[in-house]
CSV table of C-alpha atoms in Angstrom, one decimal:
chain,number,residue,atom,x,y,z
W,140,UNK,CA,-78.1,91.3,-1.7
W,141,UNK,CA,-80.1,89.2,0.7
W,142,UNK,CA,-80.0,85.5,-0.4
W,143,UNK,CA,-82.8,83.1,0.6
W,144,UNK,CA,-82.4,79.4,0.9
W,145,UNK,CA,-85.0,76.7,1.5
W,146,UNK,CA,-84.8,73.2,2.8
W,147,UNK,CA,-85.5,70.7,1.8
W,148,UNK,CA,-85.7,71.4,-2.0
W,149,UNK,CA,-88.3,68.6,-2.2
W,150,UNK,CA,-90.0,66.2,0.0
W,151,UNK,CA,-92.4,63.3,-0.3
W,152,UNK,CA,-95.2,63.0,2.3
W,153,UNK,CA,-98.5,61.3,2.8
W,154,UNK,CA,-102.0,62.8,3.4
W,155,UNK,CA,-102.3,63.5,7.1
W,156,UNK,CA,-98.6,64.1,7.7
W,157,UNK,CA,-97.2,67.1,9.4
W,158,UNK,CA,-94.9,68.9,7.0
W,159,UNK,CA,-92.3,71.6,7.9
W,160,UNK,CA,-90.4,73.7,5.4
W,161,UNK,CA,-87.5,75.9,6.4
W,162,UNK,CA,-86.4,79.2,4.9
W,163,UNK,CA,-83.2,81.0,5.8
W,164,UNK,CA,-82.0,84.5,5.0
W,165,UNK,CA,-78.4,85.5,4.5
W,166,UNK,CA,-78.9,88.3,7.0
W,167,UNK,CA,-81.5,89.3,9.5
W,168,UNK,CA,-84.8,90.3,7.9
W,169,UNK,CA,-86.9,90.8,11.0
W,170,UNK,CA,-90.3,89.4,10.2
W,171,UNK,CA,-90.3,90.6,6.6
W,172,UNK,CA,-91.0,87.1,5.3
W,173,UNK,CA,-93.9,85.8,3.3
W,174,UNK,CA,-94.9,82.3,2.0
W,175,UNK,CA,-96.6,81.4,-1.3
W,176,UNK,CA,-98.0,78.1,-2.7
W,177,UNK,CA,-97.8,77.4,-6.4
W,178,UNK,CA,-99.5,74.6,-8.3
W,179,UNK,CA,-98.4,73.5,-11.8
W,180,UNK,CA,-99.5,75.9,-14.4
W,181,UNK,CA,-101.0,78.3,-11.9
W,182,UNK,CA,-100.0,81.6,-10.4
W,183,UNK,CA,-98.5,81.7,-6.9
W,184,UNK,CA,-101.0,82.2,-4.0
W,185,UNK,CA,-100.2,84.1,-0.8
W,186,UNK,CA,-100.4,81.9,2.3
W,187,UNK,CA,-98.6,83.7,5.1
W,188,UNK,CA,-97.4,87.3,5.4
W,189,UNK,CA,-95.2,89.0,7.9
W,190,UNK,CA,-93.8,85.6,9.0
W,191,UNK,CA,-96.8,84.4,10.9
W,192,UNK,CA,-100.0,86.1,9.7
W,193,UNK,CA,-102.4,83.8,7.9
W,194,UNK,CA,-103.9,85.3,4.7
W,195,UNK,CA,-107.7,85.5,4.7
W,196,UNK,CA,-109.2,82.4,3.2
W,197,UNK,CA,-106.2,80.2,3.8
W,198,UNK,CA,-106.9,77.0,5.9
W,199,UNK,CA,-105.7,77.1,9.5
W,200,UNK,CA,-103.6,74.0,9.0
W,201,UNK,CA,-101.0,76.4,7.5
W,202,UNK,CA,-98.9,78.3,9.9
W,203,UNK,CA,-95.7,80.3,9.8
W,204,UNK,CA,-93.1,81.2,12.4
W,205,UNK,CA,-89.7,82.7,12.9
W,206,UNK,CA,-87.9,86.0,12.8
W,207,UNK,CA,-84.4,87.2,12.1
W,208,UNK,CA,-82.8,84.7,9.7
W,209,UNK,CA,-84.7,81.4,10.3
W,210,UNK,CA,-88.4,80.8,9.3
W,211,UNK,CA,-90.6,77.8,9.0
W,212,UNK,CA,-93.9,77.0,7.2
W,213,UNK,CA,-95.8,74.2,8.8
W,214,UNK,CA,-98.7,72.2,7.4
W,215,UNK,CA,-100.3,70.5,10.3
W,216,UNK,CA,-102.1,67.8,8.4
W,217,UNK,CA,-101.3,67.5,4.7
W,218,UNK,CA,-104.3,67.4,2.4
W,219,UNK,CA,-104.4,66.2,-1.2
W,220,UNK,CA,-104.8,69.8,-2.4
W,221,UNK,CA,-101.6,70.8,-0.6
W,222,UNK,CA,-99.3,69.1,-3.0
W,223,UNK,CA,-97.5,72.0,-4.6
W,224,UNK,CA,-94.3,74.1,-4.6
W,225,UNK,CA,-93.8,76.5,-1.7
W,226,UNK,CA,-91.7,79.7,-1.9
W,227,UNK,CA,-90.6,82.1,0.7
W,228,UNK,CA,-90.0,85.8,-0.1
W,229,UNK,CA,-88.3,88.6,1.8
W,230,UNK,CA,-89.1,92.2,1.6
W,231,UNK,CA,-86.6,93.6,4.1
W,232,UNK,CA,-84.4,95.0,1.3
W,233,UNK,CA,-87.4,96.8,-0.3
W,234,UNK,CA,-87.9,97.9,-3.0
W,235,UNK,CA,-85.7,94.9,-4.1
W,236,UNK,CA,-87.3,91.6,-3.0
W,237,UNK,CA,-86.1,88.1,-3.4
W,238,UNK,CA,-87.7,84.7,-3.3
W,239,UNK,CA,-86.3,81.4,-2.1
W,240,UNK,CA,-85.7,78.6,-4.6
W,241,UNK,CA,-88.8,76.7,-3.6
W,242,UNK,CA,-89.7,73.4,-1.9
W,243,UNK,CA,-91.7,70.9,-3.9
W,244,UNK,CA,-94.1,68.7,-1.9
W,245,UNK,CA,-95.3,65.6,-3.6
W,246,UNK,CA,-97.1,62.4,-2.8
W,247,UNK,CA,-95.2,59.6,-1.1
H,231,UNK,CA,-113.8,90.8,-7.1
H,232,UNK,CA,-110.1,91.8,-7.2
H,233,UNK,CA,-108.6,90.4,-10.4
H,234,UNK,CA,-105.6,90.9,-12.7
H,235,UNK,CA,-105.4,89.8,-16.3
H,236,UNK,CA,-102.2,89.9,-18.2
H,237,UNK,CA,-101.8,90.0,-22.0
H,238,UNK,CA,-99.2,90.7,-24.6
H,239,UNK,CA,-96.9,87.7,-24.4
H,240,UNK,CA,-95.6,85.8,-27.4
H,241,UNK,CA,-92.6,84.8,-29.4
H,242,UNK,CA,-90.0,87.5,-30.1
H,243,UNK,CA,-86.5,87.4,-31.6
H,244,UNK,CA,-83.5,88.3,-29.5
H,245,UNK,CA,-83.0,92.0,-29.5
H,246,UNK,CA,-86.7,92.6,-30.1
H,247,UNK,CA,-89.3,94.3,-28.0
H,248,UNK,CA,-92.6,93.4,-26.4
H,249,UNK,CA,-95.2,95.2,-24.2
H,250,UNK,CA,-97.1,93.4,-21.6
H,251,UNK,CA,-100.4,94.6,-20.2
H,252,UNK,CA,-102.1,93.9,-16.9
H,253,UNK,CA,-105.7,95.0,-16.6
H,254,UNK,CA,-107.0,95.3,-13.0
H,255,UNK,CA,-110.5,95.1,-11.7
H,256,UNK,CA,-111.9,95.5,-8.2
H,257,UNK,CA,-109.2,98.0,-7.1
H,258,UNK,CA,-107.3,101.0,-8.4
H,259,UNK,CA,-103.9,100.4,-9.8
H,260,UNK,CA,-102.7,104.0,-9.2
H,261,UNK,CA,-103.5,103.7,-5.5
H,262,UNK,CA,-101.3,100.7,-5.0
H,263,UNK,CA,-97.8,99.5,-5.5
H,264,UNK,CA,-97.8,97.1,-8.5
H,265,UNK,CA,-95.1,94.6,-9.4
H,266,UNK,CA,-94.0,92.3,-12.2
H,267,UNK,CA,-92.6,88.9,-11.3
H,268,UNK,CA,-91.3,86.3,-13.8
H,269,UNK,CA,-90.7,82.6,-13.8
H,270,UNK,CA,-88.4,81.0,-16.3
H,271,UNK,CA,-89.5,77.5,-17.5
H,272,UNK,CA,-89.0,75.0,-14.6
H,273,UNK,CA,-87.4,77.6,-12.4
H,274,UNK,CA,-88.3,79.7,-9.4
H,275,UNK,CA,-89.8,83.2,-9.0
H,276,UNK,CA,-87.8,86.4,-9.8
H,277,UNK,CA,-89.0,89.9,-9.0
H,278,UNK,CA,-88.6,92.2,-12.0
H,279,UNK,CA,-90.0,95.6,-11.2
H,280,UNK,CA,-92.3,97.7,-9.1
H,281,UNK,CA,-94.1,101.0,-9.5
H,282,UNK,CA,-95.1,102.8,-6.4
H,283,UNK,CA,-98.4,104.6,-6.0
H,284,UNK,CA,-96.5,107.9,-6.1
H,285,UNK,CA,-94.9,106.9,-9.4
H,286,UNK,CA,-91.4,105.9,-8.4
H,287,UNK,CA,-90.1,102.8,-10.2
H,288,UNK,CA,-87.5,100.2,-9.4
H,289,UNK,CA,-86.0,97.3,-11.4
H,290,UNK,CA,-84.0,94.2,-10.8
H,291,UNK,CA,-80.4,94.5,-12.0
H,292,UNK,CA,-81.1,91.8,-14.7
H,293,UNK,CA,-83.6,94.1,-16.5
H,294,UNK,CA,-82.5,97.6,-15.5
H,295,UNK,CA,-82.1,99.8,-18.6
H,296,UNK,CA,-84.0,97.4,-20.8
H,297,UNK,CA,-87.5,97.2,-19.2
H,298,UNK,CA,-89.8,100.0,-18.3
H,299,UNK,CA,-92.8,99.7,-15.9
H,300,UNK,CA,-95.7,102.1,-16.3
H,301,UNK,CA,-99.4,102.5,-15.8
H,302,UNK,CA,-102.4,104.1,-17.4
H,303,UNK,CA,-104.7,105.4,-14.7
H,304,UNK,CA,-107.6,105.9,-17.1
H,305,UNK,CA,-107.5,102.3,-18.1
H,306,UNK,CA,-106.6,100.9,-14.7
H,307,UNK,CA,-103.8,99.0,-16.4
H,308,UNK,CA,-100.2,98.2,-15.7
H,309,UNK,CA,-97.6,97.8,-18.4
H,310,UNK,CA,-94.1,96.4,-18.9
H,311,UNK,CA,-92.2,97.6,-21.9
H,312,UNK,CA,-89.4,95.1,-22.6
H,313,UNK,CA,-86.6,96.1,-25.1
H,314,UNK,CA,-83.4,94.4,-26.1
H,315,UNK,CA,-84.8,91.1,-25.2
H,316,UNK,CA,-82.5,88.1,-24.5
H,317,UNK,CA,-83.0,84.4,-24.4
H,318,UNK,CA,-82.7,84.5,-20.6
H,319,UNK,CA,-85.8,86.8,-20.5
H,320,UNK,CA,-87.9,83.8,-21.6
H,321,UNK,CA,-90.4,83.3,-18.8
H,322,UNK,CA,-94.0,83.5,-17.6
H,323,UNK,CA,-94.5,87.1,-16.5
H,324,UNK,CA,-97.0,87.7,-13.7
H,325,UNK,CA,-98.3,91.1,-12.5
H,326,UNK,CA,-99.3,91.4,-8.9
H,327,UNK,CA,-100.6,93.9,-6.5
H,328,UNK,CA,-97.7,94.7,-4.2
H,329,UNK,CA,-99.4,95.1,-0.9
H,330,UNK,CA,-97.5,97.2,1.6
H,331,UNK,CA,-98.2,97.7,5.3
H,332,UNK,CA,-95.2,97.1,7.5
H,333,UNK,CA,-93.8,94.6,5.0
H,334,UNK,CA,-94.5,93.9,1.3
H,335,UNK,CA,-96.3,90.9,-0.2
H,336,UNK,CA,-97.9,90.1,-3.5
H,337,UNK,CA,-101.6,89.5,-3.6
H,338,UNK,CA,-103.4,88.8,-5.9
H,339,UNK,CA,-101.5,87.6,-8.9
H,340,UNK,CA,-102.6,87.5,-12.5
H,341,UNK,CA,-102.7,84.3,-14.5
H,342,UNK,CA,-99.4,85.0,-16.2
H,343,UNK,CA,-98.4,85.6,-19.8
H,344,UNK,CA,-95.6,83.6,-21.5
H,345,UNK,CA,-92.7,85.5,-23.3
H,346,UNK,CA,-90.4,83.4,-25.4
H,347,UNK,CA,-87.3,84.9,-26.8
H,348,UNK,CA,-85.9,82.8,-29.6
H,349,UNK,CA,-84.7,83.0,-33.2
């Protein structure tokens, strides 16, 4: 099984901050990595697919990078609506996919 | 507009059964991969099952042999039949279009339906 880890598990940041979240796979997953945002009581929302492709309608302050085992999600300038939990997800081991444990971003 | 609406959640006793439904609009369920993903209270996301456009089905080890994914093409609806339910199956269950090109991602998601397994 491919295990996904995320760091940090939580962070506190201010509006306007640059935020970086890391996701690591237990083995190489090429670029088979996606990022989701989830707000309390809501369904997850796709932000980034294939490691670095921005989903249509997602603000350009979100970006993704990485390949192999190490990936990052960056928010260039944190906005009030960005306070949420972020999950990475691998699909290399399709059909079985796994999610990271999540990173909660809250207000400092 | 592409939309998914789940229903069928509720309170069920351990060992009981429940069937979840996911009605799609704006796209054809049978032409897409479709997945169920769950989230236990206060926990992260766990993929449960997928049905391919060709009809093949796959399950997480935690539900294999107890859950069955299916679809009704005439109703454009996805289902999850859950049998032999356990307390650890308590979660919000989401259906999602399982979009596959070179990789797989989930978009969109339904609003979720809560399943509570308790006596």
